[in-house]
PDB file of C-alpha atoms and ligand atoms in Angstrom:
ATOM      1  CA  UNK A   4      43.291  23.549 -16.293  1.00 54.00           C
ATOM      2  CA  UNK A   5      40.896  20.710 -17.839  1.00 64.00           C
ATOM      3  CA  UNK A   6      37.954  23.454 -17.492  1.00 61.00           C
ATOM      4  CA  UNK A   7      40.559  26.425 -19.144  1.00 59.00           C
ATOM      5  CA  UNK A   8      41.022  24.327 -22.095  1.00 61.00           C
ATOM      6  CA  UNK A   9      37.198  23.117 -22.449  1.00 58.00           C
ATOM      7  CA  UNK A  10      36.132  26.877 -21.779  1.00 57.00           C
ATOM      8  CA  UNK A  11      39.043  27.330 -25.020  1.00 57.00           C
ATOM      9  CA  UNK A  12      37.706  24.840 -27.513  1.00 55.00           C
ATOM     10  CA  UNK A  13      34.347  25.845 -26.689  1.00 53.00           C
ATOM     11  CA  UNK A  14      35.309  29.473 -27.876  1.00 54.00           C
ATOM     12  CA  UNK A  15      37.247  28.639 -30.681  1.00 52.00           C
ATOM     13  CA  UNK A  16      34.128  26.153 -31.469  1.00 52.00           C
ATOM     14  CA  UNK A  17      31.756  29.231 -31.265  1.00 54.00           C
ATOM     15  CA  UNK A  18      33.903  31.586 -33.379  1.00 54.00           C
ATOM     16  CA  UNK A  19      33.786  28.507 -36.323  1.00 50.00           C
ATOM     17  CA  UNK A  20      30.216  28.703 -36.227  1.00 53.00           C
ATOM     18  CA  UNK A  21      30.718  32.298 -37.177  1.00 54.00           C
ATOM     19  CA  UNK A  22      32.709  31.551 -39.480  1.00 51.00           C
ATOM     20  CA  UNK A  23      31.153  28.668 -41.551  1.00 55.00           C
ATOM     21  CA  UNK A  24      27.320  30.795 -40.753  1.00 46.00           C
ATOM     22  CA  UNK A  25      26.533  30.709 -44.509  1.00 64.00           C
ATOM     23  CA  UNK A  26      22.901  31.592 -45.133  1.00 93.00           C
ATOM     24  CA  UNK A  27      21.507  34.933 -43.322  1.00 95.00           C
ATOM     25  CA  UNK A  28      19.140  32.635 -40.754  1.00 96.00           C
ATOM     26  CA  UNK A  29      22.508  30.489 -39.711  1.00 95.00           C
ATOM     27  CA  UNK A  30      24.067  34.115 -39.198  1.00 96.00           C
ATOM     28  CA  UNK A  31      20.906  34.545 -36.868  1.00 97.00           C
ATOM     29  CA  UNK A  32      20.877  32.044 -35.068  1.00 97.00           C
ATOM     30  CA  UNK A  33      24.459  31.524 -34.433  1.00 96.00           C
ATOM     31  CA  UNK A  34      24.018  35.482 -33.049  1.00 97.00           C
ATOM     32  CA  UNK A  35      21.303  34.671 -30.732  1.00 98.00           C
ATOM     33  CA  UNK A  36      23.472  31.811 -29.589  1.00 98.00           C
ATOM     34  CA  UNK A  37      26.151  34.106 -28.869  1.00 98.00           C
ATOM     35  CA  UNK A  38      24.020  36.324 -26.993  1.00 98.00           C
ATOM     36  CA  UNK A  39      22.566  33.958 -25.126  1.00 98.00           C
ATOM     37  CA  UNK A  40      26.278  32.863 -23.758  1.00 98.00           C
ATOM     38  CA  UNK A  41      26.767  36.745 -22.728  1.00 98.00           C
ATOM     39  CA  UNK A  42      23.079  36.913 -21.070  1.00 98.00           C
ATOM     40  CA  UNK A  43      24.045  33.790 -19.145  1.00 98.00           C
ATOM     41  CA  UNK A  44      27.250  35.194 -18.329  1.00 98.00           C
ATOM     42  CA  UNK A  45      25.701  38.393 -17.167  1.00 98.00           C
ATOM     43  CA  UNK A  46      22.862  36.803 -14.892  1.00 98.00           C
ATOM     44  CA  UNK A  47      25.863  34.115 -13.119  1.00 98.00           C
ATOM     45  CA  UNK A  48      26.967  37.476 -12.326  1.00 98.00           C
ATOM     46  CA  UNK A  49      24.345  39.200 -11.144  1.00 97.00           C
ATOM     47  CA  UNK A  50      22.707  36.051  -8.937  1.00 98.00           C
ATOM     48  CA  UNK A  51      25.879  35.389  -7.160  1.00 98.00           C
ATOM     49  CA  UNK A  52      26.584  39.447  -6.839  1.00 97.00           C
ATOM     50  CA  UNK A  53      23.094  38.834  -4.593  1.00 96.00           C
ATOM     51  CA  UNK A  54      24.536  36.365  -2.564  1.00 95.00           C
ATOM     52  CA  UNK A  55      26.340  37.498   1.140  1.00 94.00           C
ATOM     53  CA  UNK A  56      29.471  36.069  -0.392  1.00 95.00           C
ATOM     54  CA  UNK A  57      29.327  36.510  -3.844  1.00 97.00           C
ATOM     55  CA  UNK A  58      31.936  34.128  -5.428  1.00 98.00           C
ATOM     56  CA  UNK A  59      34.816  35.806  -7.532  1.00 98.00           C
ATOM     57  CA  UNK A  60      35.629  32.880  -9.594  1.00 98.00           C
ATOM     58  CA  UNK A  61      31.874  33.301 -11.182  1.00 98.00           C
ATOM     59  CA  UNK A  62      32.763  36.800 -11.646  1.00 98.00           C
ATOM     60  CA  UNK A  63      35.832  36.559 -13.078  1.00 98.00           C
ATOM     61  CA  UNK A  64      34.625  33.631 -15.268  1.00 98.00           C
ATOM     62  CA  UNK A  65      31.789  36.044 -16.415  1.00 98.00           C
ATOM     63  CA  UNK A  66      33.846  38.741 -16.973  1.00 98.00           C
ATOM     64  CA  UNK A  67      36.329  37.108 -19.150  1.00 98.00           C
ATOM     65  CA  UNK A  68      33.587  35.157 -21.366  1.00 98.00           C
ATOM     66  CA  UNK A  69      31.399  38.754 -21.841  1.00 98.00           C
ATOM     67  CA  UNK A  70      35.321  40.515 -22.592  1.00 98.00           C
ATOM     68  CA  UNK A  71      35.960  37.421 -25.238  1.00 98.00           C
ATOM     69  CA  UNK A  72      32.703  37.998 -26.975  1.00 98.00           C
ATOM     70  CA  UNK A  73      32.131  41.638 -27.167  1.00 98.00           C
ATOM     71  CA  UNK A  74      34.572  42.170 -29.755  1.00 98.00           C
ATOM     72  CA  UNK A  75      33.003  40.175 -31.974  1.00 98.00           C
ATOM     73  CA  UNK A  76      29.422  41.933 -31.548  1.00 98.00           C
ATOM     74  CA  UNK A  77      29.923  43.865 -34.965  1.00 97.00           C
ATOM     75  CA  UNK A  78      30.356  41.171 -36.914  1.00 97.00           C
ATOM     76  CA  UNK A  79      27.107  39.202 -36.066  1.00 97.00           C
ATOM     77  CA  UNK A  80      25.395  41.427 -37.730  1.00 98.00           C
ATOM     78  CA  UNK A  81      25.767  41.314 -41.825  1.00 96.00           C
ATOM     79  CA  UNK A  82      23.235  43.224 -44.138  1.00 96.00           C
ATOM     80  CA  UNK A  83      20.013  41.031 -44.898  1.00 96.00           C
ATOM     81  CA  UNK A  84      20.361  39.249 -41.422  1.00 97.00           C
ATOM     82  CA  UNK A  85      17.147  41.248 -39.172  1.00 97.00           C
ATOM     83  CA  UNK A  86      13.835  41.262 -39.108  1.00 97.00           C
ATOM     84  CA  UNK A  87      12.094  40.789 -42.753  1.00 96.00           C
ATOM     85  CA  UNK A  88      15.245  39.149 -44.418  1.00 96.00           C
ATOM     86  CA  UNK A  89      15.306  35.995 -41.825  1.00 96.00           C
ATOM     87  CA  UNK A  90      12.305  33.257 -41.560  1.00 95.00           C
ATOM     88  CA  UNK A  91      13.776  32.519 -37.894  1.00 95.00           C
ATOM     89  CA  UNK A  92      12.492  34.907 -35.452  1.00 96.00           C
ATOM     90  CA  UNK A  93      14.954  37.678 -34.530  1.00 97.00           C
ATOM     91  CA  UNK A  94      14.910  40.653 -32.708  1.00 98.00           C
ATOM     92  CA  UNK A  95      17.696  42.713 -34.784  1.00 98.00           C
ATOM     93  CA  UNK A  96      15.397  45.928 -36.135  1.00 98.00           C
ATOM     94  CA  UNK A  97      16.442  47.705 -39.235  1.00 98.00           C
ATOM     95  CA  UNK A  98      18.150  50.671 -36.921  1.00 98.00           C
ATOM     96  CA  UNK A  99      21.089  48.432 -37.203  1.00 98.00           C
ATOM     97  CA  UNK A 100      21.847  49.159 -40.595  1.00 98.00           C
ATOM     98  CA  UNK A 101      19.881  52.247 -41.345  1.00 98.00           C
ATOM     99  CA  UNK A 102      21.548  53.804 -37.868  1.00 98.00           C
ATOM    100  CA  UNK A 103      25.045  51.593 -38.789  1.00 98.00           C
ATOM    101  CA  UNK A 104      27.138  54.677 -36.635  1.00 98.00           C
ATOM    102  CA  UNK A 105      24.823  54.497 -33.689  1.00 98.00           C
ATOM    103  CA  UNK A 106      24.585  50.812 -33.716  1.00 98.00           C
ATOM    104  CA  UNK A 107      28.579  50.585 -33.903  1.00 98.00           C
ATOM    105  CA  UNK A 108      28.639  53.355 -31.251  1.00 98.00           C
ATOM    106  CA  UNK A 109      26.538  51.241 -28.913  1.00 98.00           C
ATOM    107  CA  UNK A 110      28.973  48.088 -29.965  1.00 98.00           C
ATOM    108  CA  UNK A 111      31.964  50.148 -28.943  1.00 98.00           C
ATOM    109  CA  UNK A 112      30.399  51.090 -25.788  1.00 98.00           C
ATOM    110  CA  UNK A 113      29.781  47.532 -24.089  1.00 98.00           C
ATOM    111  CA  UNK A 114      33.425  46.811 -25.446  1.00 98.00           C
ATOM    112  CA  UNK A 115      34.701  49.686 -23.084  1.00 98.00           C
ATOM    113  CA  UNK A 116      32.409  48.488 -20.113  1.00 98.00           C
ATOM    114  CA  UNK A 117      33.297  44.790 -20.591  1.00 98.00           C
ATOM    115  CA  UNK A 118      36.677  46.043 -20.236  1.00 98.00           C
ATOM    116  CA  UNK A 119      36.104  47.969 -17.222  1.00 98.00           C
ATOM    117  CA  UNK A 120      34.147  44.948 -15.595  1.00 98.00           C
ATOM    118  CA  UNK A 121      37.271  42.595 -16.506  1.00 98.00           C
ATOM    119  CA  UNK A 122      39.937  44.852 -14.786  1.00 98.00           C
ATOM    120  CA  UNK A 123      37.367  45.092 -11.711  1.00 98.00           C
ATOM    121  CA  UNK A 124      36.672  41.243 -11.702  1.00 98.00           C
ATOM    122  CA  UNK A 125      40.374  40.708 -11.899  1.00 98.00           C
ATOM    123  CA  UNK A 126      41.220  43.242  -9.011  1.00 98.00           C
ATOM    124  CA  UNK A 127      38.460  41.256  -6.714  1.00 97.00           C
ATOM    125  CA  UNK A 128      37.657  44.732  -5.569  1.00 97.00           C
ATOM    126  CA  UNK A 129      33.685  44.140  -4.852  1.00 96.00           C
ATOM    127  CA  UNK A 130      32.886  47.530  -4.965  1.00 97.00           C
ATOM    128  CA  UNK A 131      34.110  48.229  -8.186  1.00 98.00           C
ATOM    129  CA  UNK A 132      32.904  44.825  -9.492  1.00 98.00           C
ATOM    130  CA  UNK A 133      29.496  46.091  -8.580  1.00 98.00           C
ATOM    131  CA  UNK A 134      29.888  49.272 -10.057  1.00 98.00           C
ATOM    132  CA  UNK A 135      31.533  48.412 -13.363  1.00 98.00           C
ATOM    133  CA  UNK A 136      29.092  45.248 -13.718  1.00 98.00           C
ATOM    134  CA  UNK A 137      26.214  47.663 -13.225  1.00 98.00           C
ATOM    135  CA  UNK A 138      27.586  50.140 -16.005  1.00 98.00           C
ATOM    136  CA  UNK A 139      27.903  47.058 -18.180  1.00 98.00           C
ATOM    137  CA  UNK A 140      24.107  45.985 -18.123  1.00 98.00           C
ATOM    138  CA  UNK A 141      23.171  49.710 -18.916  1.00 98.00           C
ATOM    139  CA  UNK A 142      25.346  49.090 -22.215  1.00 98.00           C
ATOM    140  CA  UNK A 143      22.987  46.004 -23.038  1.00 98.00           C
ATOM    141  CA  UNK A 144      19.922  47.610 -22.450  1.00 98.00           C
ATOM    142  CA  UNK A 145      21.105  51.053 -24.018  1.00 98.00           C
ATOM    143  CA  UNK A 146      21.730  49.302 -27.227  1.00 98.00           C
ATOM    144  CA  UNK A 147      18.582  46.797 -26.958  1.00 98.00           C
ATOM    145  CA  UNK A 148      16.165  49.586 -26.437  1.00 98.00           C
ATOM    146  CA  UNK A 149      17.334  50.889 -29.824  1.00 98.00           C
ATOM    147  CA  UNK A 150      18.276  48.003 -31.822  1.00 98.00           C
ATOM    148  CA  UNK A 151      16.489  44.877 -30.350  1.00 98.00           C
ATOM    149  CA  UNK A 152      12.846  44.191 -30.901  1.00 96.00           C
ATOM    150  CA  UNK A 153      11.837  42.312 -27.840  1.00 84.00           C
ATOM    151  CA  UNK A 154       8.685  41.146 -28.031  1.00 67.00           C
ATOM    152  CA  UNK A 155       9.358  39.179 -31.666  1.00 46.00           C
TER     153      UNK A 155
HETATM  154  C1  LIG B  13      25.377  46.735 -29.926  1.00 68.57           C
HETATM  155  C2  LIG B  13      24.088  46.229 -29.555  1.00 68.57           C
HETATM  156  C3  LIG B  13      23.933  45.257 -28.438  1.00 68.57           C
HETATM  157  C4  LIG B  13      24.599  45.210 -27.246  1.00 68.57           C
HETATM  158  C5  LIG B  13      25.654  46.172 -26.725  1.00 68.57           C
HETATM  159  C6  LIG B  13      24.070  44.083 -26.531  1.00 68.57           C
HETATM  160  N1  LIG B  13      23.111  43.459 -27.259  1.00 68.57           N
HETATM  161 FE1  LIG B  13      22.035  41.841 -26.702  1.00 68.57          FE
HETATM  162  N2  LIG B  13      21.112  41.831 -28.509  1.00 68.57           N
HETATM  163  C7  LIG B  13      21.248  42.784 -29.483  1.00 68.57           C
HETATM  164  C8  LIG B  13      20.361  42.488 -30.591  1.00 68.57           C
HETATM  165  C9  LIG B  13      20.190  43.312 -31.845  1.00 68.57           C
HETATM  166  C10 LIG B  13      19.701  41.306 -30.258  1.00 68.57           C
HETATM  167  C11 LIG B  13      18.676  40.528 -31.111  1.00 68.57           C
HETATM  168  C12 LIG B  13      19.425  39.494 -31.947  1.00 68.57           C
HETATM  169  C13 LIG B  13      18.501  38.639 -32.767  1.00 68.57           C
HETATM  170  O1  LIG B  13      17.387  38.299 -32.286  1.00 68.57           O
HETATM  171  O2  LIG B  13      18.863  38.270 -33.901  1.00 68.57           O
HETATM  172  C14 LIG B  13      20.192  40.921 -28.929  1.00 68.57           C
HETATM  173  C15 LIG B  13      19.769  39.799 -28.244  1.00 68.57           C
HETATM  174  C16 LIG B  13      20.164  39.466 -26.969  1.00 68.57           C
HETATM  175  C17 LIG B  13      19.679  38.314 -26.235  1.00 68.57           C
HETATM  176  C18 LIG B  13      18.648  37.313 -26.739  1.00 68.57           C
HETATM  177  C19 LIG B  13      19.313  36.193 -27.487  1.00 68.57           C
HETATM  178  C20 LIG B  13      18.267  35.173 -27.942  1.00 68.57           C
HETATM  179  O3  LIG B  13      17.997  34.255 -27.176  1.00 68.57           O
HETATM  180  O4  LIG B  13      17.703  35.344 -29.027  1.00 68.57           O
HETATM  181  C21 LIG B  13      20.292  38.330 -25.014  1.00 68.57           C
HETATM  182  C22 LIG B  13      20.113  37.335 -23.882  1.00 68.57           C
HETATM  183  C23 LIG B  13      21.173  39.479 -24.995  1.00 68.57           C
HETATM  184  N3  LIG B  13      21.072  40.141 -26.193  1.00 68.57           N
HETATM  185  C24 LIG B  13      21.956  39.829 -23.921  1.00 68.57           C
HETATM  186  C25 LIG B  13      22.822  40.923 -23.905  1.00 68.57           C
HETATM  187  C26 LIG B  13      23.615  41.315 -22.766  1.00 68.57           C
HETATM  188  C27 LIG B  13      23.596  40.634 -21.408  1.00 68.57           C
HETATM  189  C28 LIG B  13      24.338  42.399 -23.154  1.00 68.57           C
HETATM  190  C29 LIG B  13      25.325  43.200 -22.356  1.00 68.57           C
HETATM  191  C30 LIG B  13      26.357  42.517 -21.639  1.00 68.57           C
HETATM  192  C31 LIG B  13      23.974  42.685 -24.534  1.00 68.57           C
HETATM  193  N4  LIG B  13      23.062  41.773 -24.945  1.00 68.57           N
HETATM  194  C32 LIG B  13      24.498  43.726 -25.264  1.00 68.57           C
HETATM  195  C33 LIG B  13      22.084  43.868 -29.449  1.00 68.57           C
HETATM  196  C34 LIG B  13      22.979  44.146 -28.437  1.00 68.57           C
END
Protein backbone atom coordinates (compact mmCIF):
# COMPACT_ATOMS: atom_id res chain seq x y z
CA UNK A 1 0.00 0.00 0.00
CA UNK A 2 2.92 2.49 1.22
CA UNK A 3 4.69 1.62 -2.30
CA UNK A 4 0.93 2.13 -4.29
CA UNK A 5 0.70 5.51 -2.93
CA UNK A 6 4.57 6.52 -3.45
CA UNK A 7 4.32 4.89 -7.06
CA UNK A 8 0.89 7.61 -7.05
CA UNK A 9 2.53 10.82 -5.94
CA UNK A 10 5.40 10.03 -7.98
CA UNK A 11 3.00 10.04 -11.09
CA UNK A 12 1.00 12.80 -10.23
CA UNK A 13 4.59 14.52 -9.44
CA UNK A 14 5.70 13.65 -13.07
CA UNK A 15 2.49 14.81 -14.80
CA UNK A 16 3.15 18.51 -12.79
CA UNK A 17 6.36 18.67 -14.35
CA UNK A 18 4.44 18.51 -17.57
CA UNK A 19 2.45 20.75 -16.65
CA UNK A 20 4.52 23.68 -15.18
CA UNK A 21 7.41 22.64 -18.40
CA UNK A 22 7.45 26.31 -19.50
CA UNK A 23 10.34 26.96 -21.87
CA UNK A 24 10.76 24.40 -24.97
CA UNK A 25 14.23 22.80 -23.27
CA UNK A 26 12.12 22.14 -19.79
CA UNK A 27 9.49 20.48 -22.28
CA UNK A 28 12.66 18.40 -23.37
CA UNK A 29 13.92 17.40 -20.75
CA UNK A 30 10.95 16.64 -18.72
CA UNK A 31 10.20 14.22 -22.10
CA UNK A 32 13.41 12.47 -21.91
CA UNK A 33 12.67 12.01 -18.25
CA UNK A 34 9.53 10.45 -19.07
CA UNK A 35 11.04 8.20 -21.45
CA UNK A 36 13.57 7.22 -19.49
CA UNK A 37 10.82 5.91 -16.73
CA UNK A 38 9.18 3.78 -19.75
CA UNK A 39 12.80 2.46 -20.98
CA UNK A 40 13.40 1.43 -17.37
CA UNK A 41 10.12 -0.02 -17.17
CA UNK A 42 10.61 -1.91 -20.35
CA UNK A 43 14.20 -3.39 -19.54
CA UNK A 44 12.75 -4.57 -15.55
CA UNK A 45 10.69 -6.38 -17.92
CA UNK A 46 12.69 -7.78 -20.22
CA UNK A 47 15.73 -8.85 -17.56
CA UNK A 48 13.40 -10.62 -15.31
CA UNK A 49 11.37 -12.15 -18.56
CA UNK A 50 15.20 -13.82 -18.88
CA UNK A 51 15.15 -15.18 -15.64
CA UNK A 52 13.79 -19.19 -15.08
CA UNK A 53 11.15 -17.58 -12.93
CA UNK A 54 10.47 -14.40 -14.17
CA UNK A 55 8.64 -12.43 -11.39
CA UNK A 56 5.01 -11.14 -12.23
CA UNK A 57 4.93 -8.41 -9.78
CA UNK A 58 7.91 -6.69 -12.01
CA UNK A 59 5.76 -7.33 -14.87
CA UNK A 60 2.77 -6.15 -13.77
CA UNK A 61 4.51 -3.12 -12.15
CA UNK A 62 6.02 -2.47 -15.69
CA UNK A 63 3.07 -2.89 -17.40
CA UNK A 64 0.97 -0.55 -15.47
CA UNK A 65 3.76 2.35 -15.33
CA UNK A 66 4.39 1.97 -19.50
CA UNK A 67 0.03 1.85 -19.69
CA UNK A 68 0.05 5.20 -17.29
CA UNK A 69 2.50 6.97 -19.50
CA UNK A 70 1.68 6.16 -23.00
CA UNK A 71 -1.23 8.28 -23.11
CA UNK A 72 0.51 11.10 -22.47
CA UNK A 73 3.23 10.49 -25.35
CA UNK A 74 1.44 13.16 -27.66
CA UNK A 75 1.64 15.75 -25.54
CA UNK A 76 5.48 15.78 -24.88
CA UNK A 77 5.93 16.88 -27.92
CA UNK A 78 4.86 20.79 -28.61
CA UNK A 79 6.06 22.67 -31.85
CA UNK A 80 9.65 24.29 -31.35
CA UNK A 81 10.62 21.45 -28.82
CA UNK A 82 13.27 19.01 -31.35
CA UNK A 83 16.30 19.22 -32.66
CA UNK A 84 17.38 22.98 -33.77
CA UNK A 85 14.77 24.77 -31.45
CA UNK A 86 16.33 23.19 -28.02
CA UNK A 87 20.11 23.98 -26.71
CA UNK A 88 19.72 20.56 -24.63
CA UNK A 89 20.50 17.66 -26.70
CA UNK A 90 17.43 15.78 -27.97
CA UNK A 91 16.74 13.19 -30.22
CA UNK A 92 13.07 14.35 -31.42
CA UNK A 93 13.76 14.92 -35.50
CA UNK A 94 11.59 17.28 -37.39
CA UNK A 95 9.40 14.08 -38.81
CA UNK A 96 7.46 14.74 -35.73
CA UNK A 97 5.87 17.71 -36.85
CA UNK A 98 6.42 17.71 -40.55
CA UNK A 99 4.99 13.80 -40.47
CA UNK A 100 2.41 15.02 -37.34
CA UNK A 101 -0.20 11.90 -38.75
CA UNK A 102 2.54 9.34 -38.83
CA UNK A 103 4.07 10.44 -35.65
CA UNK A 104 0.46 10.34 -33.92
CA UNK A 105 -0.09 7.01 -35.74
CA UNK A 106 3.03 5.56 -34.16
CA UNK A 107 1.74 7.26 -30.63
CA UNK A 108 -1.54 5.45 -31.04
CA UNK A 109 0.14 2.30 -31.77
CA UNK A 110 2.30 1.74 -28.46
CA UNK A 111 -1.03 2.94 -26.69
CA UNK A 112 -2.78 -0.25 -28.20
CA UNK A 113 0.30 -2.55 -27.36
CA UNK A 114 0.73 -1.11 -23.83
CA UNK A 115 -2.75 -2.09 -23.52
CA UNK A 116 -2.35 -5.47 -24.77
CA UNK A 117 0.83 -6.00 -22.48
CA UNK A 118 -1.35 -4.72 -19.36
CA UNK A 119 -4.28 -7.23 -19.92
CA UNK A 120 -1.43 -10.02 -20.44
CA UNK A 121 0.58 -8.87 -17.29
CA UNK A 122 -2.65 -8.84 -15.39
CA UNK A 123 -3.79 -12.40 -16.65
CA UNK A 124 -0.12 -13.79 -15.44
CA UNK A 125 -0.41 -15.81 -18.59
CA UNK A 126 3.57 -15.98 -19.47
CA UNK A 127 3.06 -16.78 -22.82
CA UNK A 128 1.09 -14.00 -23.70
CA UNK A 129 3.16 -11.68 -21.45
CA UNK A 130 6.00 -12.63 -23.72
CA UNK A 131 4.22 -12.16 -26.73
CA UNK A 132 2.40 -8.90 -26.08
CA UNK A 133 5.70 -7.45 -24.31
CA UNK A 134 7.56 -8.36 -27.48
CA UNK A 135 4.90 -6.53 -29.78
CA UNK A 136 5.30 -3.60 -27.42
CA UNK A 137 9.17 -3.03 -27.96
CA UNK A 138 8.54 -3.26 -31.82
CA UNK A 139 6.15 -0.12 -31.17
CA UNK A 140 9.26 1.75 -29.55
CA UNK A 141 11.60 0.99 -32.05
CA UNK A 142 8.99 1.41 -35.01
CA UNK A 143 8.44 4.91 -33.94
CA UNK A 144 12.27 5.64 -32.90
CA UNK A 145 13.58 4.55 -36.22
CA UNK A 146 11.40 7.31 -37.69
CA UNK A 147 11.20 9.96 -35.22
CA UNK A 148 14.23 9.60 -32.80
CA UNK A 149 17.70 10.63 -33.76
CA UNK A 150 19.88 8.33 -31.78
CA UNK A 151 23.14 9.12 -32.04
CA UNK A 152 22.54 13.09 -30.86
C1 LIG B 1 5.52 7.92 -30.84
C2 LIG B 1 6.95 7.82 -30.82
C3 LIG B 1 7.65 7.04 -29.76
C4 LIG B 1 7.28 5.86 -29.18
C5 LIG B 1 6.07 5.00 -29.49
C6 LIG B 1 8.30 5.54 -28.22
N1 LIG B 1 9.26 6.50 -28.21
FE1 LIG B 1 10.93 6.52 -27.07
N2 LIG B 1 11.44 8.32 -27.84
C7 LIG B 1 10.79 8.97 -28.86
C8 LIG B 1 11.50 10.19 -29.20
C9 LIG B 1 11.12 11.16 -30.29
C10 LIG B 1 12.59 10.26 -28.34
C11 LIG B 1 13.64 11.39 -28.25
C12 LIG B 1 13.17 12.42 -27.23
C13 LIG B 1 14.17 13.52 -27.02
O1 LIG B 1 15.40 13.25 -27.05
O2 LIG B 1 13.76 14.68 -26.81
C14 LIG B 1 12.53 9.06 -27.49
C15 LIG B 1 13.44 8.76 -26.51
C16 LIG B 1 13.44 7.61 -25.76
C17 LIG B 1 14.44 7.28 -24.76
C18 LIG B 1 15.64 8.13 -24.39
C19 LIG B 1 15.30 9.11 -23.31
C20 LIG B 1 16.53 9.92 -22.92
O3 LIG B 1 17.25 9.48 -22.03
O4 LIG B 1 16.78 10.96 -23.54
C21 LIG B 1 14.10 6.06 -24.25
C22 LIG B 1 14.83 5.27 -23.17
C23 LIG B 1 12.89 5.63 -24.92
N3 LIG B 1 12.52 6.60 -25.82
C24 LIG B 1 12.25 4.44 -24.67
C25 LIG B 1 11.07 4.04 -25.30
C26 LIG B 1 10.42 2.78 -25.07
C27 LIG B 1 10.93 1.68 -24.16
C28 LIG B 1 9.29 2.78 -25.84
C29 LIG B 1 8.25 1.70 -25.97
C30 LIG B 1 7.69 1.12 -24.79
C31 LIG B 1 9.26 4.04 -26.55
N4 LIG B 1 10.35 4.77 -26.20
C32 LIG B 1 8.27 4.40 -27.44
C33 LIG B 1 9.64 8.56 -29.49
C34 LIG B 1 8.92 7.44 -29.15
Amino acid sequence: MRAMTLMVSGLVMAAAVAVHAASPNDVATARQKNFKQIGGAMKAASDTLKSPAPNLATIRASAATILSLAPKVPTWFPAGSGIGHVSVKTGAKPEIWSDAAGFKLAAANLLKAAGDYKAAADSGNMDAIRAKQMALGMTCKGCHDKYRQKDD
